[in-house]
CSV table of C-alpha atoms and ligand atoms in Angstrom, one decimal:
chain,number,residue,atom,x,y,z
J,42,UNK,CA,76.2,83.7,84.4
J,43,UNK,CA,74.2,86.5,86.0
J,44,UNK,CA,76.5,87.6,89.0
J,45,UNK,CA,75.9,89.8,91.8
J,46,UNK,CA,78.6,91.4,94.0
J,47,UNK,CA,77.7,92.7,97.4
J,48,UNK,CA,80.5,95.3,98.5
J,49,UNK,CA,81.2,96.1,95.1
J,50,UNK,CA,82.9,99.4,95.9
J,51,UNK,CA,85.6,97.4,98.3
J,52,UNK,CA,89.6,96.7,97.8
J,53,UNK,CA,88.2,93.2,96.6
J,54,UNK,CA,84.7,93.9,95.4
J,55,UNK,CA,85.9,96.4,92.5
J,56,UNK,CA,88.5,94.3,91.0
J,57,UNK,CA,86.6,91.1,91.4
J,58,UNK,CA,83.5,93.0,89.5
J,59,UNK,CA,85.7,94.1,86.9
J,60,UNK,CA,87.5,90.6,86.7
J,61,UNK,CA,84.0,88.6,86.3
J,62,UNK,CA,82.8,91.3,83.8
J,63,UNK,CA,85.8,90.9,81.5
J,64,UNK,CA,85.3,87.2,81.5
J,65,UNK,CA,81.8,88.1,79.5
J,66,UNK,CA,79.7,87.7,82.8
J,67,UNK,CA,76.7,89.7,83.3
J,68,UNK,CA,77.6,91.6,86.9
J,69,UNK,CA,75.8,93.7,88.8
J,70,UNK,CA,77.2,95.7,92.2
J,71,UNK,CA,75.7,97.2,95.3
J,72,UNK,CA,77.3,99.3,97.9
J,73,UNK,CA,76.5,102.0,100.3
J,74,UNK,CA,80.0,103.4,100.5
J,75,UNK,CA,80.2,102.5,104.3
J,76,UNK,CA,84.2,101.6,103.8
J,77,UNK,CA,84.4,105.2,102.6
J,78,UNK,CA,82.3,107.2,104.9
J,79,UNK,CA,84.2,105.1,107.8
J,80,UNK,CA,87.7,105.6,106.4
J,81,UNK,CA,86.6,109.7,106.5
J,82,UNK,CA,85.5,109.6,110.0
J,83,UNK,CA,88.5,108.2,111.0
J,84,UNK,CA,91.0,110.1,108.9
J,85,UNK,CA,92.1,106.7,107.1
J,86,UNK,CA,91.8,108.0,103.7
J,87,UNK,CA,93.5,105.8,101.2
J,88,UNK,CA,96.7,106.5,99.3
J,89,UNK,CA,95.1,107.7,96.1
J,90,UNK,CA,91.1,108.5,95.7
J,91,UNK,CA,89.0,106.1,93.6
J,92,UNK,CA,86.3,107.7,91.7
J,93,UNK,CA,82.9,106.4,92.8
J,94,UNK,CA,81.4,103.6,91.8
J,95,UNK,CA,79.2,105.0,88.9
J,96,UNK,CA,82.3,106.7,87.3
J,97,UNK,CA,84.2,103.7,87.5
J,98,UNK,CA,81.7,101.5,85.9
J,99,UNK,CA,81.5,104.0,83.3
J,100,UNK,CA,85.1,104.4,82.6
J,101,UNK,CA,85.4,100.8,82.3
J,102,UNK,CA,83.0,100.3,79.9
J,103,UNK,CA,84.6,103.2,77.4
J,104,UNK,CA,87.9,101.0,77.8
J,105,UNK,CA,86.8,97.6,77.7
J,106,UNK,CA,83.3,97.7,76.3
J,107,UNK,CA,81.6,95.8,79.2
J,108,UNK,CA,79.3,96.8,81.7
J,109,UNK,CA,79.3,97.0,85.1
J,110,UNK,CA,75.6,97.5,86.5
J,111,UNK,CA,75.5,99.8,90.0
J,112,UNK,CA,73.5,99.9,92.6
J,113,UNK,CA,73.8,102.3,95.5
J,114,UNK,CA,72.2,100.9,98.4
J,115,UNK,CA,72.5,99.5,101.8
J,116,UNK,CA,72.5,95.7,102.1
J,117,UNK,CA,72.0,96.1,105.8
J,118,UNK,CA,68.2,97.2,104.8
J,119,UNK,CA,66.0,94.0,104.0
J,120,UNK,CA,64.0,95.8,101.3
J,121,UNK,CA,66.6,97.6,99.4
J,122,UNK,CA,68.8,94.2,99.0
J,123,UNK,CA,65.8,92.3,98.2
J,124,UNK,CA,64.8,94.6,95.2
J,125,UNK,CA,68.2,94.1,94.1
J,126,UNK,CA,67.9,90.5,94.4
J,127,UNK,CA,64.6,90.5,92.9
J,128,UNK,CA,65.6,92.6,89.7
J,129,UNK,CA,69.0,90.9,89.0
J,130,UNK,CA,68.0,87.3,89.6
J,131,UNK,CA,71.6,86.2,90.3
J,132,UNK,CA,72.8,82.6,89.9
J,133,UNK,CA,75.9,83.7,91.9
J,134,UNK,CA,76.4,86.3,94.7
J,135,UNK,CA,79.7,87.2,96.0
J,136,UNK,CA,79.0,89.0,99.3
J,137,UNK,CA,82.0,91.0,100.4
J,138,UNK,CA,79.4,93.6,102.0
J,139,UNK,CA,81.0,93.7,105.6
J,140,UNK,CA,82.6,96.3,107.9
J,141,UNK,CA,86.3,94.6,107.2
J,142,UNK,CA,88.3,96.1,110.0
J,143,UNK,CA,89.8,94.2,112.8
J,144,UNK,CA,91.1,97.7,114.5
J,145,UNK,CA,88.1,99.7,113.7
J,146,UNK,CA,85.9,96.9,115.3
J,147,UNK,CA,88.0,97.1,118.2
J,148,UNK,CA,87.6,101.0,118.9
J,149,UNK,CA,85.0,102.0,120.9
J,150,UNK,CA,81.2,100.7,121.6
J,151,UNK,CA,79.9,102.6,118.5
J,152,UNK,CA,82.1,101.0,116.3
J,153,UNK,CA,81.5,97.6,117.6
J,154,UNK,CA,78.1,98.0,117.5
J,155,UNK,CA,78.3,99.2,113.8
J,156,UNK,CA,80.4,96.1,113.1
J,157,UNK,CA,78.1,93.5,114.5
J,158,UNK,CA,75.0,94.8,113.4
J,159,UNK,CA,75.9,95.6,109.5
J,160,UNK,CA,77.9,92.2,109.3
J,161,UNK,CA,75.4,89.9,110.8
J,162,UNK,CA,72.3,91.6,109.7
J,163,UNK,CA,73.8,91.9,105.9
J,164,UNK,CA,74.6,88.0,106.0
J,165,UNK,CA,71.0,87.5,107.5
J,166,UNK,CA,69.3,89.9,104.9
J,167,UNK,CA,71.5,88.0,102.0
J,168,UNK,CA,70.3,84.6,103.4
J,169,UNK,CA,66.5,85.9,103.3
J,170,UNK,CA,66.7,87.7,99.6
J,171,UNK,CA,68.0,84.8,98.4
J,172,UNK,CA,65.7,82.1,99.9
J,173,UNK,CA,62.8,84.3,99.0
J,174,UNK,CA,64.2,85.9,95.4
J,175,UNK,CA,67.0,83.5,93.8
J,176,UNK,CA,66.6,80.1,95.8
J,177,UNK,CA,69.3,78.3,93.4
J,178,UNK,CA,71.9,80.9,93.9
J,179,UNK,CA,75.1,80.1,94.7
J,180,UNK,CA,76.5,82.1,97.8
J,181,UNK,CA,80.1,82.9,97.8
J,182,UNK,CA,80.7,84.4,101.3
J,183,UNK,CA,84.1,86.0,101.9
J,184,UNK,CA,84.9,84.7,105.5
J,185,UNK,CA,88.8,85.0,107.1
J,186,UNK,CA,91.3,83.1,108.3
J,187,UNK,CA,91.0,84.9,111.3
J,188,UNK,CA,88.0,82.8,112.2
J,189,UNK,CA,90.2,80.1,113.4
J,190,UNK,CA,92.7,82.4,115.5
J,191,UNK,CA,96.0,80.4,116.4
J,192,UNK,CA,95.3,76.8,117.7
J,193,UNK,CA,98.2,74.7,119.0
J,194,UNK,CA,96.9,72.1,116.6
J,195,UNK,CA,97.1,71.9,112.7
J,196,UNK,CA,94.3,74.4,111.0
J,197,UNK,CA,91.8,71.9,108.9
J,198,UNK,CA,89.8,73.1,105.9
J,199,UNK,CA,86.7,74.2,107.9
J,200,UNK,CA,85.8,71.1,109.4
J,201,UNK,CA,87.3,68.7,112.4
J,202,UNK,CA,86.4,65.2,112.6
J,203,UNK,CA,85.9,64.3,116.3
J,204,UNK,CA,86.2,61.2,117.9
J,205,UNK,CA,84.7,61.2,121.3
J,206,UNK,CA,84.2,58.3,123.8
J,207,UNK,CA,84.1,56.0,121.0
J,208,UNK,CA,82.0,58.1,118.5
J,209,UNK,CA,82.6,60.4,115.6
J,210,UNK,CA,81.1,62.9,113.8
J,211,UNK,CA,82.4,66.0,111.6
J,212,UNK,CA,82.0,69.5,113.3
J,213,UNK,CA,83.1,73.4,112.2
J,214,UNK,CA,86.1,73.5,112.8
J,215,UNK,CA,86.8,75.2,116.0
J,216,UNK,CA,87.0,79.0,116.0
J,217,UNK,CA,88.4,81.3,118.2
J,218,UNK,CA,88.7,84.9,116.5
J,219,UNK,CA,91.1,87.9,117.6
J,220,UNK,CA,88.7,90.7,117.3
J,221,UNK,CA,85.3,91.9,117.2
J,222,UNK,CA,85.5,92.2,113.1
J,223,UNK,CA,86.7,88.4,113.0
J,224,UNK,CA,84.2,87.4,115.5
J,225,UNK,CA,81.2,88.2,113.1
J,226,UNK,CA,82.8,86.3,110.4
J,227,UNK,CA,82.5,83.2,113.0
J,228,UNK,CA,78.8,84.4,113.3
J,229,UNK,CA,78.2,84.7,109.8
J,230,UNK,CA,79.8,81.0,109.1
J,231,UNK,CA,77.6,79.5,111.9
J,232,UNK,CA,74.4,81.5,110.6
J,233,UNK,CA,74.9,80.2,106.9
J,234,UNK,CA,75.2,76.8,108.2
J,235,UNK,CA,72.4,76.8,109.9
J,236,UNK,CA,70.3,77.8,106.7
J,237,UNK,CA,72.7,75.2,104.6
J,238,UNK,CA,71.6,72.4,106.8
J,239,UNK,CA,68.0,73.5,107.4
J,240,UNK,CA,66.8,75.3,104.0
J,241,UNK,CA,69.5,73.8,101.4
J,242,UNK,CA,71.5,76.9,100.4
J,243,UNK,CA,74.3,76.4,98.5
J,244,UNK,CA,77.5,78.2,99.7
J,245,UNK,CA,81.1,78.6,99.5
J,246,UNK,CA,82.8,80.1,102.4
J,247,UNK,CA,86.3,81.7,101.6
J,248,UNK,CA,88.9,81.6,104.6
J,249,UNK,CA,91.1,84.2,103.4
J,250,UNK,CA,94.1,85.5,104.9
J,251,UNK,CA,95.9,89.1,104.7
J,252,UNK,CA,96.0,90.2,101.1
J,253,UNK,CA,98.0,92.6,99.3
J,254,UNK,CA,98.7,94.0,96.0
J,255,UNK,CA,97.2,96.8,93.9
J,256,UNK,CA,97.5,95.6,90.3
J,257,UNK,CA,95.1,93.3,88.3
J,258,UNK,CA,95.0,92.9,84.4
J,259,UNK,CA,91.9,95.3,84.9
J,260,UNK,CA,93.2,97.8,87.0
J,261,UNK,CA,96.4,98.2,85.1
J,262,UNK,CA,94.1,99.8,82.4
J,263,UNK,CA,94.0,103.1,84.2
J,264,UNK,CA,94.8,104.6,87.5
J,265,UNK,CA,90.9,105.5,88.0
J,266,UNK,CA,90.2,101.7,87.7
J,267,UNK,CA,92.7,100.7,90.7
J,268,UNK,CA,91.6,99.1,94.2
J,269,UNK,CA,91.3,101.6,97.5
J,270,UNK,CA,94.6,101.3,98.9
J,271,UNK,CA,94.9,101.8,102.4
J,272,UNK,CA,97.9,101.8,104.3
J,273,UNK,CA,96.6,103.2,107.7
J,274,UNK,CA,96.4,101.4,111.4
J,275,UNK,CA,92.7,101.0,110.4
J,276,UNK,CA,91.9,99.6,107.2
J,277,UNK,CA,95.5,99.1,105.7
J,278,UNK,CA,96.7,95.2,105.8
J,279,UNK,CA,100.2,94.8,107.2
J,280,UNK,CA,101.9,94.0,103.4
J,281,UNK,CA,100.8,97.3,102.0
J,282,UNK,CA,101.4,99.1,105.3
J,283,UNK,CA,105.3,98.1,104.9
J,284,UNK,CA,105.3,98.9,101.7
J,285,UNK,CA,104.2,102.5,101.9
J,286,UNK,CA,106.2,102.9,105.2
J,287,UNK,CA,109.4,101.8,103.2
J,288,UNK,CA,108.4,104.6,100.4
J,289,UNK,CA,107.9,106.9,103.4
J,290,UNK,CA,111.3,106.4,105.0
J,291,UNK,CA,108.8,105.4,108.5
J,292,UNK,CA,110.3,102.4,110.2
J,293,UNK,CA,108.5,99.3,109.5
J,294,UNK,CA,105.8,98.9,112.4
J,295,UNK,CA,106.2,95.3,113.6
J,296,UNK,CA,103.7,94.9,116.6
J,297,UNK,CA,105.5,93.0,119.1
J,298,UNK,CA,107.8,90.3,118.7
J,299,UNK,CA,106.7,90.0,115.4
J,300,UNK,CA,106.3,86.2,115.3
J,301,UNK,CA,102.5,86.7,114.6
J,302,UNK,CA,102.2,84.3,111.4
J,303,UNK,CA,99.5,84.3,108.9
J,304,UNK,CA,98.6,82.9,105.4
J,305,UNK,CA,98.9,85.8,102.7
J,306,UNK,CA,97.8,85.9,99.0
J,307,UNK,CA,98.4,88.4,96.1
J,308,UNK,CA,94.9,90.6,95.0
J,309,UNK,CA,95.0,88.4,91.6
J,310,UNK,CA,94.4,85.5,93.7
J,311,UNK,CA,91.7,86.4,95.6
J,312,UNK,CA,90.1,87.1,92.1
J,313,UNK,CA,91.3,83.5,90.8
J,314,UNK,CA,89.7,81.8,94.0
J,315,UNK,CA,86.3,83.5,93.6
J,316,UNK,CA,86.5,82.4,89.8
J,317,UNK,CA,87.0,78.9,90.9
J,318,UNK,CA,84.5,78.7,93.5
J,319,UNK,CA,81.9,80.7,90.8
J,320,UNK,CA,83.0,77.7,88.3
J,321,UNK,CA,82.8,74.9,90.8
J,322,UNK,CA,79.8,75.2,93.0
J,323,UNK,CA,79.3,73.1,95.8
J,324,UNK,CA,76.0,70.9,95.9
J,325,UNK,CA,72.8,72.3,96.8
J,326,UNK,CA,72.5,71.8,100.7
J,327,UNK,CA,76.6,71.6,101.2
J,328,UNK,CA,78.4,74.4,103.0
J,329,UNK,CA,81.8,74.3,101.5
J,330,UNK,CA,84.7,75.7,103.3
J,331,UNK,CA,87.9,76.7,101.4
J,332,UNK,CA,91.0,78.2,103.1
J,333,UNK,CA,92.2,80.8,101.0
J,334,UNK,CA,95.7,81.7,101.2
J,335,UNK,CA,99.0,81.0,99.1
J,336,UNK,CA,101.8,81.3,101.3
J,337,UNK,CA,102.8,81.8,105.3
J,338,UNK,CA,105.0,84.3,106.8
J,339,UNK,CA,105.6,85.5,110.0
J,340,UNK,CA,105.5,89.4,110.3
J,341,UNK,CA,109.2,89.7,110.9
J,342,UNK,CA,109.9,87.6,107.6
J,343,UNK,CA,107.6,90.3,105.9
J,344,UNK,CA,109.5,93.1,107.3
J,345,UNK,CA,112.9,91.4,106.5
J,346,UNK,CA,111.5,90.8,102.9
J,347,UNK,CA,110.3,94.4,102.0
J,348,UNK,CA,113.6,95.7,104.3
J,349,UNK,CA,115.6,93.6,101.5
J,350,UNK,CA,113.6,94.7,98.3
J,351,UNK,CA,113.2,98.3,99.5
J,352,UNK,CA,117.1,98.8,100.1
J,353,UNK,CA,118.0,97.2,96.6
J,354,UNK,CA,115.8,99.9,95.3
J,355,UNK,CA,117.9,102.8,97.1
J,356,UNK,CA,115.2,103.3,100.0
J,357,UNK,CA,116.2,103.2,103.1
J,358,UNK,CA,114.3,100.7,105.2
J,359,UNK,CA,114.6,100.3,108.7
J,360,UNK,CA,112.4,98.0,110.8
J,361,UNK,CA,111.1,98.8,114.4
J,362,UNK,CA,109.2,96.8,117.0
J,363,UNK,CA,106.6,98.4,118.8
J,364,UNK,CA,104.2,97.6,121.4
J,365,UNK,CA,101.6,95.4,119.9
J,366,UNK,CA,98.4,97.5,120.1
J,367,UNK,CA,96.6,94.1,119.9
J,368,UNK,CA,95.8,91.0,122.0
J,369,UNK,CA,97.1,88.1,119.9
J,370,UNK,CA,100.2,85.3,120.3
J,371,UNK,CA,103.3,86.7,119.3
J,372,UNK,CA,104.8,83.1,119.1
J,373,UNK,CA,102.8,80.4,118.1
J,374,UNK,CA,102.1,76.8,116.0
J,375,UNK,CA,100.9,77.6,112.7
J,376,UNK,CA,100.1,74.7,110.0
J,377,UNK,CA,97.0,75.1,107.9
J,378,UNK,CA,95.5,72.9,105.5
J,379,UNK,CA,94.7,74.4,102.1
J,380,UNK,CA,94.3,72.2,99.2
J,381,UNK,CA,90.9,72.4,98.0
J,382,UNK,CA,91.2,75.6,95.8
J,383,UNK,CA,94.8,73.9,94.6
J,384,UNK,CA,92.9,70.7,93.8
J,385,UNK,CA,90.2,73.5,91.9
J,386,UNK,CA,93.2,74.8,89.9
J,387,UNK,CA,94.7,77.8,91.7
J,388,UNK,CA,98.0,78.8,90.5
J,389,UNK,CA,99.5,80.9,93.0
J,390,UNK,CA,101.2,84.4,92.2
J,391,UNK,CA,103.6,84.7,95.2
J,392,UNK,CA,105.2,87.3,96.8
J,393,UNK,CA,108.2,87.5,94.7
J,394,UNK,CA,111.2,90.4,95.1
J,395,UNK,CA,109.7,91.3,91.7
J,396,UNK,CA,105.7,91.7,92.5
J,397,UNK,CA,107.2,93.7,95.8
J,398,UNK,CA,109.4,95.7,93.9
J,399,UNK,CA,106.6,96.9,91.4
J,400,UNK,CA,104.3,97.4,94.3
J,401,UNK,CA,107.2,99.8,95.2
J,402,UNK,CA,107.2,101.6,92.0
J,403,UNK,CA,103.6,102.3,92.2
J,404,UNK,CA,103.8,103.7,95.5
J,405,UNK,CA,106.8,105.8,95.2
J,406,UNK,CA,104.6,107.6,92.4
J,407,UNK,CA,102.4,108.6,95.3
J,408,UNK,CA,104.9,109.5,97.5
J,409,UNK,CA,103.6,112.9,98.3
J,410,UNK,CA,100.4,112.0,99.0
J,411,UNK,CA,101.5,109.9,101.7
J,412,UNK,CA,100.5,111.3,105.5
J,413,UNK,CA,102.9,109.7,108.1
J,414,UNK,CA,100.2,110.3,110.6
J,415,UNK,CA,98.0,107.7,109.6
J,416,UNK,CA,100.5,105.1,110.0
J,417,UNK,CA,101.2,104.4,113.9
J,418,UNK,CA,98.3,102.3,115.8
J,419,UNK,CA,95.6,104.5,117.0
J,420,UNK,CA,93.1,101.8,118.3
J,421,UNK,CA,94.2,99.2,121.4
J,422,UNK,CA,92.5,96.3,122.1
J,423,UNK,CA,93.4,96.5,126.0
U,1468,USQ,N1,101.0,93.4,111.9
U,1468,USQ,C1,102.0,94.1,112.1
U,1468,USQ,N2,102.4,96.0,112.0
U,1468,USQ,C2,101.2,96.3,111.2
U,1468,USQ,C3,100.2,96.0,110.6
U,1468,USQ,C4,100.1,94.5,111.6
U,1468,USQ,O1,103.1,93.6,113.0
U,1468,USQ,O2,101.5,97.5,110.9
U,1468,USQ,C5,100.4,92.4,112.4
U,1468,USQ,C6,99.1,92.2,113.0
U,1468,USQ,O3,99.1,92.7,114.6
U,1468,USQ,C7,98.5,91.0,112.7
U,1468,USQ,C8,99.0,90.6,111.2
U,1468,USQ,O4,100.1,91.6,111.0
U,1468,USQ,O5,99.1,89.6,113.4
U,1468,USQ,C9,98.2,90.8,110.2
U,1468,USQ,O6,97.4,91.9,110.4
U,1468,USQ,P1,96.5,92.7,109.3
U,1468,USQ,O7,96.1,93.7,109.7
U,1468,USQ,O8,97.3,92.9,107.9
U,1468,USQ,O9,95.6,91.8,109.2
U,1468,USQ,P2,94.0,91.8,110.2
U,1468,USQ,O10,93.7,92.7,111.1
U,1468,USQ,O11,93.9,90.3,110.6
U,1468,USQ,O12,92.7,91.8,108.9
U,1468,USQ,C10,93.1,91.6,107.3
U,1468,USQ,C11,91.8,92.1,106.7
U,1468,USQ,C12,90.7,91.5,107.5
U,1468,USQ,C13,90.9,89.7,106.9
U,1468,USQ,C14,92.2,89.5,107.2
U,1468,USQ,C15,92.4,88.0,107.4
U,1468,USQ,O13,91.6,93.7,107.2
U,1468,USQ,O14,89.4,92.1,106.5
U,1468,USQ,O15,90.0,88.8,107.3
U,1468,USQ,O16,93.1,90.3,107.2
U,1468,USQ,S1,93.0,87.2,108.5
U,1468,USQ,O17,94.4,88.0,109.0
U,1468,USQ,O18,94.0,85.8,108.3
U,1468,USQ,O19,92.3,87.4,109.7
């Protein structure tokens, strides 16, 4: 298949590109290094610097024989994106090209502005580039479980059957996101749903929980093919952060009460889920929504796990609750339907002690590069 990946330089984008290329697909990526630039501007550099896309694609070709075509271009610029879509004529587009950090979106007016215009603009441009240049392409959009928030009822897989005054209809499941970033994902879904029902687009929206991991079959080939790995308060996700904190000897930063509960998944499973979505497309004119997570933990449970595994490796891990910089429920109901991807064949890679231990071993090799100044929260919601 011809596959175009928007945001191909990212934590998920680059491993996805290698994975599809290794499977023998014709893969192109587009990225303007927005995340790299924002990370530099906010002193949030990753644990190790990944070579640029051109160099990574050349190394991947040298090691595996598989090509990845690279376009350094901005998806928020319609003409540039349309040109790439026209040139690559994709059958599948995987859309990761968004500012992905909740804290960044909440920092100030400028960061809020960039998040909203970049994220919505990119999705809007993609929709039009597909309508005009590749109308039969399947769009696989990375959404987030954070679109649903933490409602006091079960979270269904995208849709809710509503019975009202004796009549019934299925609607998008109610959304109440906890940051501006997560809200842009809600708006993306609405935009896609409008174009699906009006213009017959073919879309999968993957509602993904926080991802952890460093290793994939392809990234294990070389340090220079590894995904960029953030542990700072702005781009780092909680599991990756806690593991780096364990190695650095910094108390694990549980925000507030630590009862915040989310659905997690291994980076390897993100690749599996995107592949399953690609090989099992929805019908034309269908918005298929899949909840993408494999296990549910509270922040306290994660901290306890990493405390236990870290200590078994001789690290002196401690846990400390700190004032929560976010506005979120710290104790809440959380029961999520997520059978769609399992039915398509997902074989989860669970967060075992061994998996956490291997991640700790990799991070220990980079211990000298950890900057503890990047760990405590610098952005507050209030
Ligand atoms: N948390 C801590 N301590 C930390 C960091 C986070 O207690 O040091 C807590 C947060 O308060 C939150 C939970 O851990 O309750 C998850 O936070 P996170 O930073 O791992 O994840 P989040 O900001 O929600 O965003 C991440 C990705 C985002 C993706 C989302 C999926 O950055 O792109 O969409 O995970 S989800 O959380 O399901 O919305």
